[in-house]
Amino acid sequence: MGDVPQWVFALGALTIVGTMNMIGVKWFAEMEFWFALIKVLAIVIFLVVGTIFLGTGQPLEGNATGFHLITDNGGFFPHGLLPALVLIQGVVFAFASIELVGTAAGECKDPQTMVPKAINSVIWRIGLFYVGSVVLLVLLLPWNAYQAGQSPFVTFFSKLGVPYIGSIMNIVVLTAALSSLNSGLYCTGRILRSMSMGGSAPKFMAKMSRQHVPYAGILATLVVYVVGVFLNYLGPLPRV
């Protein structure tokens, strides 16, 4: 697998996800369900195991867990405030696609009821899965135990001696990337159609298939993605 060019995997993933989005919204939802299930399952396992270690006070490699880790080793901002401010742009990027709730409202049977519920659920899910995971990571290990280029989840489970955790997390990251691709195609295709109907995009972007899929907008988005695959062909990213 290591000898296979990166662009082959990228093109294969783009072909599969793009085809499913062109067939119908049912297949988009089906793929997104399984992608999300894998991500959530991985986070839930971490939350459960991490909470057990934190609650029982079991040390990790000789380091005591607990709230004291917030102030130890240089305090809350060991390198000053500037790096934290720079990191905020990455945090904001991580919250992208929550607007997908509004985009999907047009295909709900009862948007007046379902959309408010979905918006409210997004808030507590972000608080539990995203913020909760970060807080737990801070309370389990000193900040300098985590390394650049390695997932903090891999760091934690590696210290527990979990075998093949790096490969397992690579699978989780891959499904997260496919989920981003899947939701990006869904959202962008429908936004382009909406812009076309409002006169802000070319008229052909408003075209729909018999399955009520805005295929013109999705195809336009796929063209942009193919450019990215071509750039990877010209200059592949270094393997890690």
PDB file of C-alpha atoms in Angstrom:
ATOM      1  CA  MET A   1       0.000   0.000   0.000  1.00  0.00           C
ATOM      2  CA  GLY A   2       2.934   2.309   0.675  1.00  0.00           C
ATOM      3  CA  ASP A   3       3.957   2.220  -3.014  1.00  0.00           C
ATOM      4  CA  VAL A   4       0.539   3.350  -4.249  1.00  0.00           C
ATOM      5  CA  PRO A   5       0.576   7.074  -5.147  1.00  0.00           C
ATOM      6  CA  GLN A   6      -1.456   9.349  -2.898  1.00  0.00           C
ATOM      7  CA  TRP A   7      -3.462  10.747  -5.779  1.00  0.00           C
ATOM      8  CA  VAL A   8      -4.867   7.268  -6.528  1.00  0.00           C
ATOM      9  CA  PHE A   9      -6.449   7.058  -3.072  1.00  0.00           C
ATOM     10  CA  ALA A  10      -7.682  10.646  -3.362  1.00  0.00           C
ATOM     11  CA  LEU A  11      -9.244  10.039  -6.770  1.00  0.00           C
ATOM     12  CA  GLY A  12     -10.816   6.775  -5.601  1.00  0.00           C
ATOM     13  CA  ALA A  13     -12.389   8.399  -2.541  1.00  0.00           C
ATOM     14  CA  LEU A  14     -13.598  11.329  -4.643  1.00  0.00           C
ATOM     15  CA  THR A  15     -15.164   8.981  -7.207  1.00  0.00           C
ATOM     16  CA  ILE A  16     -17.026   6.910  -4.610  1.00  0.00           C
ATOM     17  CA  VAL A  17     -18.298   9.825  -2.525  1.00  0.00           C
ATOM     18  CA  GLY A  18     -19.139  11.890  -5.597  1.00  0.00           C
ATOM     19  CA  THR A  19     -21.115   9.036  -7.161  1.00  0.00           C
ATOM     20  CA  MET A  20     -23.123   8.474  -3.984  1.00  0.00           C
ATOM     21  CA  ASN A  21     -23.994  12.172  -3.789  1.00  0.00           C
ATOM     22  CA  MET A  22     -25.097  12.191  -7.426  1.00  0.00           C
ATOM     23  CA  ILE A  23     -27.399   9.183  -6.952  1.00  0.00           C
ATOM     24  CA  GLY A  24     -29.508  10.705  -4.196  1.00  0.00           C
ATOM     25  CA  VAL A  25     -29.582  12.311  -0.770  1.00  0.00           C
ATOM     26  CA  LYS A  26     -30.343   8.930   0.817  1.00  0.00           C
ATOM     27  CA  TRP A  27     -26.833   7.708   0.013  1.00  0.00           C
ATOM     28  CA  PHE A  28     -25.283  10.910   1.348  1.00  0.00           C
ATOM     29  CA  ALA A  29     -27.121  10.382   4.624  1.00  0.00           C
ATOM     30  CA  GLU A  30     -26.167   6.708   4.749  1.00  0.00           C
ATOM     31  CA  MET A  31     -22.463   7.433   4.298  1.00  0.00           C
ATOM     32  CA  GLU A  32     -22.522  10.305   6.769  1.00  0.00           C
ATOM     33  CA  PHE A  33     -24.206   8.095   9.369  1.00  0.00           C
ATOM     34  CA  TRP A  34     -21.443   5.487   9.252  1.00  0.00           C
ATOM     35  CA  PHE A  35     -18.645   8.043   9.079  1.00  0.00           C
ATOM     36  CA  ALA A  36     -20.067   9.860  12.098  1.00  0.00           C
ATOM     37  CA  LEU A  37     -20.637   6.609  13.978  1.00  0.00           C
ATOM     38  CA  ILE A  38     -16.950   5.676  13.714  1.00  0.00           C
ATOM     39  CA  LYS A  39     -15.826   9.120  14.902  1.00  0.00           C
ATOM     40  CA  VAL A  40     -18.274   9.266  17.783  1.00  0.00           C
ATOM     41  CA  LEU A  41     -17.492   5.702  18.863  1.00  0.00           C
ATOM     42  CA  ALA A  42     -13.774   6.515  19.063  1.00  0.00           C
ATOM     43  CA  ILE A  43     -14.424   9.648  21.130  1.00  0.00           C
ATOM     44  CA  VAL A  44     -16.879   7.871  23.446  1.00  0.00           C
ATOM     45  CA  ILE A  45     -14.320   5.125  24.139  1.00  0.00           C
ATOM     46  CA  PHE A  46     -11.744   7.780  25.009  1.00  0.00           C
ATOM     47  CA  LEU A  47     -14.195   9.677  27.236  1.00  0.00           C
ATOM     48  CA  VAL A  48     -15.120   6.517  29.136  1.00  0.00           C
ATOM     49  CA  VAL A  49     -11.547   5.257  29.597  1.00  0.00           C
ATOM     50  CA  GLY A  50     -10.206   8.719  30.398  1.00  0.00           C
ATOM     51  CA  THR A  51     -12.954   9.412  32.928  1.00  0.00           C
ATOM     52  CA  ILE A  52     -12.223   6.103  34.676  1.00  0.00           C
ATOM     53  CA  PHE A  53      -8.543   6.979  35.001  1.00  0.00           C
ATOM     54  CA  LEU A  54      -9.355  10.485  36.189  1.00  0.00           C
ATOM     55  CA  GLY A  55     -12.014   9.331  38.642  1.00  0.00           C
ATOM     56  CA  THR A  56      -9.919   6.563  40.179  1.00  0.00           C
ATOM     57  CA  GLY A  57      -6.790   8.697  40.345  1.00  0.00           C
ATOM     58  CA  GLN A  58      -4.632   6.136  38.565  1.00  0.00           C
ATOM     59  CA  PRO A  59      -1.312   7.659  37.436  1.00  0.00           C
ATOM     60  CA  LEU A  60      -0.136   7.503  33.842  1.00  0.00           C
ATOM     61  CA  GLU A  61       3.563   6.685  33.526  1.00  0.00           C
ATOM     62  CA  GLY A  62       4.163   8.021  37.010  1.00  0.00           C
ATOM     63  CA  ASN A  63       2.234  11.262  36.421  1.00  0.00           C
ATOM     64  CA  ALA A  64      -0.744  11.917  38.665  1.00  0.00           C
ATOM     65  CA  THR A  65      -3.918  12.908  36.840  1.00  0.00           C
ATOM     66  CA  GLY A  66      -6.112  15.781  37.961  1.00  0.00           C
ATOM     67  CA  PHE A  67      -6.788  19.506  37.838  1.00  0.00           C
ATOM     68  CA  HIS A  68      -3.270  20.338  39.023  1.00  0.00           C
ATOM     69  CA  LEU A  69      -2.055  19.661  35.479  1.00  0.00           C
ATOM     70  CA  ILE A  70      -3.755  22.879  34.365  1.00  0.00           C
ATOM     71  CA  THR A  71      -1.351  25.002  36.435  1.00  0.00           C
ATOM     72  CA  ASP A  72       1.728  22.731  36.419  1.00  0.00           C
ATOM     73  CA  ASN A  73       4.560  22.943  33.874  1.00  0.00           C
ATOM     74  CA  GLY A  74       4.264  26.635  33.181  1.00  0.00           C
ATOM     75  CA  GLY A  75       0.615  27.309  33.844  1.00  0.00           C
ATOM     76  CA  PHE A  76      -2.337  27.700  31.531  1.00  0.00           C
ATOM     77  CA  PHE A  77      -0.371  29.575  28.824  1.00  0.00           C
ATOM     78  CA  PRO A  78       3.173  28.152  29.117  1.00  0.00           C
ATOM     79  CA  HIS A  79       4.332  29.881  25.914  1.00  0.00           C
ATOM     80  CA  GLY A  80       2.337  33.061  26.372  1.00  0.00           C
ATOM     81  CA  LEU A  81      -0.971  34.272  24.990  1.00  0.00           C
ATOM     82  CA  LEU A  82       0.111  34.780  21.360  1.00  0.00           C
ATOM     83  CA  PRO A  83       0.348  31.064  20.395  1.00  0.00           C
ATOM     84  CA  ALA A  84      -3.114  30.505  21.860  1.00  0.00           C
ATOM     85  CA  LEU A  85      -4.516  33.377  19.785  1.00  0.00           C
ATOM     86  CA  VAL A  86      -2.872  32.006  16.632  1.00  0.00           C
ATOM     87  CA  LEU A  87      -4.362  28.587  17.348  1.00  0.00           C
ATOM     88  CA  ILE A  88      -7.871  30.045  17.483  1.00  0.00           C
ATOM     89  CA  GLN A  89      -8.066  30.092  13.672  1.00  0.00           C
ATOM     90  CA  GLY A  90      -7.559  26.331  13.659  1.00  0.00           C
ATOM     91  CA  VAL A  91     -10.236  25.927  16.311  1.00  0.00           C
ATOM     92  CA  VAL A  92     -12.690  28.002  14.269  1.00  0.00           C
ATOM     93  CA  PHE A  93     -11.918  25.885  11.199  1.00  0.00           C
ATOM     94  CA  ALA A  94     -12.709  22.738  13.203  1.00  0.00           C
ATOM     95  CA  PHE A  95     -16.241  24.019  13.795  1.00  0.00           C
ATOM     96  CA  ALA A  96     -16.918  24.470  10.083  1.00  0.00           C
ATOM     97  CA  SER A  97     -19.904  22.637   8.579  1.00  0.00           C
ATOM     98  CA  ILE A  98     -22.224  23.140  11.556  1.00  0.00           C
ATOM     99  CA  GLU A  99     -24.163  25.368   9.154  1.00  0.00           C
ATOM    100  CA  LEU A 100     -25.044  22.145   7.338  1.00  0.00           C
ATOM    101  CA  VAL A 101     -28.023  21.918   9.695  1.00  0.00           C
ATOM    102  CA  GLY A 102     -29.561  24.924   7.958  1.00  0.00           C
ATOM    103  CA  THR A 103     -28.666  23.680   4.483  1.00  0.00           C
ATOM    104  CA  ALA A 104     -30.392  20.359   5.121  1.00  0.00           C
ATOM    105  CA  ALA A 105     -33.554  22.086   6.370  1.00  0.00           C
ATOM    106  CA  GLY A 106     -34.950  22.249   2.847  1.00  0.00           C
ATOM    107  CA  GLU A 107     -35.052  18.454   2.645  1.00  0.00           C
ATOM    108  CA  CYS A 108     -36.663  17.814   6.032  1.00  0.00           C
ATOM    109  CA  LYS A 109     -40.246  16.606   6.229  1.00  0.00           C
ATOM    110  CA  ASP A 110     -40.940  18.831   9.238  1.00  0.00           C
ATOM    111  CA  PRO A 111     -38.246  21.567   9.329  1.00  0.00           C
ATOM    112  CA  GLN A 112     -40.140  23.687  11.883  1.00  0.00           C
ATOM    113  CA  THR A 113     -39.738  20.896  14.430  1.00  0.00           C
ATOM    114  CA  MET A 114     -36.582  19.094  13.338  1.00  0.00           C
ATOM    115  CA  VAL A 115     -34.254  22.048  12.696  1.00  0.00           C
ATOM    116  CA  PRO A 116     -34.527  23.586  16.212  1.00  0.00           C
ATOM    117  CA  LYS A 117     -33.921  20.140  17.705  1.00  0.00           C
ATOM    118  CA  ALA A 118     -30.897  19.617  15.465  1.00  0.00           C
ATOM    119  CA  ILE A 119     -29.434  23.030  16.332  1.00  0.00           C
ATOM    120  CA  ASN A 120     -29.840  22.424  20.058  1.00  0.00           C
ATOM    121  CA  SER A 121     -28.283  18.963  19.764  1.00  0.00           C
ATOM    122  CA  VAL A 122     -25.273  20.425  17.928  1.00  0.00           C
ATOM    123  CA  ILE A 123     -24.539  22.679  20.914  1.00  0.00           C
ATOM    124  CA  TRP A 124     -24.454  19.949  23.553  1.00  0.00           C
ATOM    125  CA  ARG A 125     -22.646  17.522  21.263  1.00  0.00           C
ATOM    126  CA  ILE A 126     -19.880  20.041  20.645  1.00  0.00           C
ATOM    127  CA  GLY A 127     -19.684  20.651  24.383  1.00  0.00           C
ATOM    128  CA  LEU A 128     -19.491  16.943  25.189  1.00  0.00           C
ATOM    129  CA  PHE A 129     -17.417  15.465  22.382  1.00  0.00           C
ATOM    130  CA  TYR A 130     -15.134  18.341  21.357  1.00  0.00           C
ATOM    131  CA  VAL A 131     -14.703  20.487  24.464  1.00  0.00           C
ATOM    132  CA  GLY A 132     -15.067  17.513  26.812  1.00  0.00           C
ATOM    133  CA  SER A 133     -12.315  15.590  25.025  1.00  0.00           C
ATOM    134  CA  VAL A 134      -9.901  18.521  25.157  1.00  0.00           C
ATOM    135  CA  VAL A 135     -10.565  19.129  28.857  1.00  0.00           C
ATOM    136  CA  LEU A 136     -10.045  15.445  29.606  1.00  0.00           C
ATOM    137  CA  LEU A 137      -6.766  15.387  27.656  1.00  0.00           C
ATOM    138  CA  VAL A 138      -5.516  18.311  29.744  1.00  0.00           C
ATOM    139  CA  LEU A 139      -6.434  16.559  32.998  1.00  0.00           C
ATOM    140  CA  LEU A 140      -4.859  13.210  32.077  1.00  0.00           C
ATOM    141  CA  LEU A 141      -1.340  14.153  30.979  1.00  0.00           C
ATOM    142  CA  PRO A 142       0.957  17.190  31.191  1.00  0.00           C
ATOM    143  CA  TRP A 143       0.742  19.370  28.106  1.00  0.00           C
ATOM    144  CA  ASN A 144       4.380  18.615  27.216  1.00  0.00           C
ATOM    145  CA  ALA A 145       3.575  14.890  27.021  1.00  0.00           C
ATOM    146  CA  TYR A 146       1.761  15.541  23.744  1.00  0.00           C
ATOM    147  CA  GLN A 147       3.824  15.906  20.589  1.00  0.00           C
ATOM    148  CA  ALA A 148       3.351  17.730  17.320  1.00  0.00           C
ATOM    149  CA  GLY A 149       2.586  15.332  14.496  1.00  0.00           C
ATOM    150  CA  GLN A 150       0.913  12.769  16.744  1.00  0.00           C
ATOM    151  CA  SER A 151      -2.735  12.662  17.744  1.00  0.00           C
ATOM    152  CA  PRO A 152      -3.199  13.329  21.486  1.00  0.00           C
ATOM    153  CA  PHE A 153      -5.568  10.356  21.545  1.00  0.00           C
ATOM    154  CA  VAL A 154      -2.769   8.164  20.187  1.00  0.00           C
ATOM    155  CA  THR A 155      -0.449   9.545  22.878  1.00  0.00           C
ATOM    156  CA  PHE A 156      -2.910   8.687  25.648  1.00  0.00           C
ATOM    157  CA  PHE A 157      -3.729   5.169  24.477  1.00  0.00           C
ATOM    158  CA  SER A 158      -0.069   4.454  23.672  1.00  0.00           C
ATOM    159  CA  LYS A 159       0.804   5.118  27.305  1.00  0.00           C
ATOM    160  CA  LEU A 160      -1.815   2.516  28.211  1.00  0.00           C
ATOM    161  CA  GLY A 161      -0.072   0.018  25.965  1.00  0.00           C
ATOM    162  CA  VAL A 162      -2.929  -0.331  23.480  1.00  0.00           C
ATOM    163  CA  PRO A 163      -1.550  -2.160  20.404  1.00  0.00           C
ATOM    164  CA  TYR A 164      -1.998  -0.799  16.867  1.00  0.00           C
ATOM    165  CA  ILE A 165      -3.537   2.402  18.230  1.00  0.00           C
ATOM    166  CA  GLY A 166      -1.760   4.463  15.571  1.00  0.00           C
ATOM    167  CA  SER A 167      -3.315   2.435  12.755  1.00  0.00           C
ATOM    168  CA  ILE A 168      -6.724   2.511  14.429  1.00  0.00           C
ATOM    169  CA  MET A 169      -6.658   6.294  14.765  1.00  0.00           C
ATOM    170  CA  ASN A 170      -5.525   6.606  11.142  1.00  0.00           C
ATOM    171  CA  ILE A 171      -8.741   4.822  10.155  1.00  0.00           C
ATOM    172  CA  VAL A 172     -10.751   7.227  12.318  1.00  0.00           C
ATOM    173  CA  VAL A 173      -8.995  10.227  10.753  1.00  0.00           C
ATOM    174  CA  LEU A 174      -9.645   8.796   7.280  1.00  0.00           C
ATOM    175  CA  THR A 175     -13.372   8.491   7.987  1.00  0.00           C
ATOM    176  CA  ALA A 176     -13.351  12.071   9.295  1.00  0.00           C
ATOM    177  CA  ALA A 177     -11.773  13.233   6.030  1.00  0.00           C
ATOM    178  CA  LEU A 178     -14.330  11.284   3.989  1.00  0.00           C
ATOM    179  CA  SER A 179     -17.102  12.787   6.112  1.00  0.00           C
ATOM    180  CA  SER A 180     -15.766  16.267   5.362  1.00  0.00           C
ATOM    181  CA  LEU A 181     -15.670  15.469   1.645  1.00  0.00           C
ATOM    182  CA  ASN A 182     -19.170  14.015   1.757  1.00  0.00           C
ATOM    183  CA  SER A 183     -20.752  16.944   3.600  1.00  0.00           C
ATOM    184  CA  GLY A 184     -18.813  19.439   1.478  1.00  0.00           C
ATOM    185  CA  LEU A 185     -20.276  18.046  -1.736  1.00  0.00           C
ATOM    186  CA  TYR A 186     -23.779  17.963  -0.279  1.00  0.00           C
ATOM    187  CA  CYS A 187     -23.637  21.484   1.103  1.00  0.00           C
ATOM    188  CA  THR A 188     -21.826  23.221  -1.760  1.00  0.00           C
ATOM    189  CA  GLY A 189     -24.066  21.731  -4.437  1.00  0.00           C
ATOM    190  CA  ARG A 190     -27.181  23.030  -2.719  1.00  0.00           C
ATOM    191  CA  ILE A 191     -25.697  26.427  -1.910  1.00  0.00           C
ATOM    192  CA  LEU A 192     -24.744  26.912  -5.563  1.00  0.00           C
ATOM    193  CA  ARG A 193     -28.292  26.021  -6.594  1.00  0.00           C
ATOM    194  CA  SER A 194     -29.709  28.516  -4.099  1.00  0.00           C
ATOM    195  CA  MET A 195     -27.337  31.209  -5.365  1.00  0.00           C
ATOM    196  CA  SER A 196     -28.334  30.421  -8.945  1.00  0.00           C
ATOM    197  CA  MET A 197     -32.021  30.785  -8.139  1.00  0.00           C
ATOM    198  CA  GLY A 198     -31.243  34.146  -6.536  1.00  0.00           C
ATOM    199  CA  GLY A 199     -29.277  35.359  -9.542  1.00  0.00           C
ATOM    200  CA  SER A 200     -25.866  35.186  -7.829  1.00  0.00           C
ATOM    201  CA  ALA A 201     -24.566  32.168  -9.786  1.00  0.00           C
ATOM    202  CA  PRO A 202     -24.903  30.876 -13.371  1.00  0.00           C
ATOM    203  CA  LYS A 203     -28.390  29.633 -14.235  1.00  0.00           C
ATOM    204  CA  PHE A 204     -27.284  26.087 -15.052  1.00  0.00           C
ATOM    205  CA  MET A 205     -26.304  25.641 -11.383  1.00  0.00           C
ATOM    206  CA  ALA A 206     -30.017  25.420 -10.549  1.00  0.00           C
ATOM    207  CA  LYS A 207     -30.527  22.210 -12.531  1.00  0.00           C
ATOM    208  CA  MET A 208     -31.878  19.215 -10.605  1.00  0.00           C
ATOM    209  CA  SER A 209     -31.969  15.521 -11.460  1.00  0.00           C
ATOM    210  CA  ARG A 210     -35.039  13.273 -11.230  1.00  0.00           C
ATOM    211  CA  GLN A 211     -33.852  12.282  -7.749  1.00  0.00           C
ATOM    212  CA  HIS A 212     -33.930  15.981  -6.735  1.00  0.00           C
ATOM    213  CA  VAL A 213     -30.137  16.203  -6.650  1.00  0.00           C
ATOM    214  CA  PRO A 214     -28.538  19.544  -7.678  1.00  0.00           C
ATOM    215  CA  TYR A 215     -26.152  17.726  -9.971  1.00  0.00           C
ATOM    216  CA  ALA A 216     -24.809  20.834 -11.725  1.00  0.00           C
ATOM    217  CA  GLY A 217     -23.545  22.343  -8.478  1.00  0.00           C
ATOM    218  CA  ILE A 218     -22.107  19.027  -7.316  1.00  0.00           C
ATOM    219  CA  LEU A 219     -20.312  18.499 -10.643  1.00  0.00           C
ATOM    220  CA  ALA A 220     -18.854  22.015 -10.436  1.00  0.00           C
ATOM    221  CA  THR A 221     -17.585  21.231  -6.936  1.00  0.00           C
ATOM    222  CA  LEU A 222     -16.128  17.923  -8.114  1.00  0.00           C
ATOM    223  CA  VAL A 223     -14.162  19.774 -10.790  1.00  0.00           C
ATOM    224  CA  VAL A 224     -12.496  21.864  -8.082  1.00  0.00           C
ATOM    225  CA  TYR A 225     -11.726  18.722  -6.085  1.00  0.00           C
ATOM    226  CA  VAL A 226     -10.188  17.093  -9.171  1.00  0.00           C
ATOM    227  CA  VAL A 227      -7.850  20.082  -9.445  1.00  0.00           C
ATOM    228  CA  GLY A 228      -6.718  19.279  -5.907  1.00  0.00           C
ATOM    229  CA  VAL A 229      -6.084  15.658  -6.896  1.00  0.00           C
ATOM    230  CA  PHE A 230      -4.044  16.844  -9.892  1.00  0.00           C
ATOM    231  CA  LEU A 231      -1.953  19.104  -7.661  1.00  0.00           C
ATOM    232  CA  ASN A 232      -1.293  16.117  -5.400  1.00  0.00           C
ATOM    233  CA  TYR A 233      -0.187  14.186  -8.480  1.00  0.00           C
ATOM    234  CA  LEU A 234       2.295  16.940  -9.318  1.00  0.00           C
ATOM    235  CA  GLY A 235       3.591  17.308  -5.768  1.00  0.00           C
ATOM    236  CA  PRO A 236       2.469  14.622  -3.300  1.00  0.00           C
ATOM    237  CA  LEU A 237       2.600  15.364   0.408  1.00  0.00           C
ATOM    238  CA  PRO A 238       5.423  13.757   2.400  1.00  0.00           C
ATOM    239  CA  ARG A 239       4.436  10.486   4.056  1.00  0.00           C
ATOM    240  CA  VAL A 240       4.382  10.407   7.850  1.00  0.00           C
TER     241      VAL A 240
END
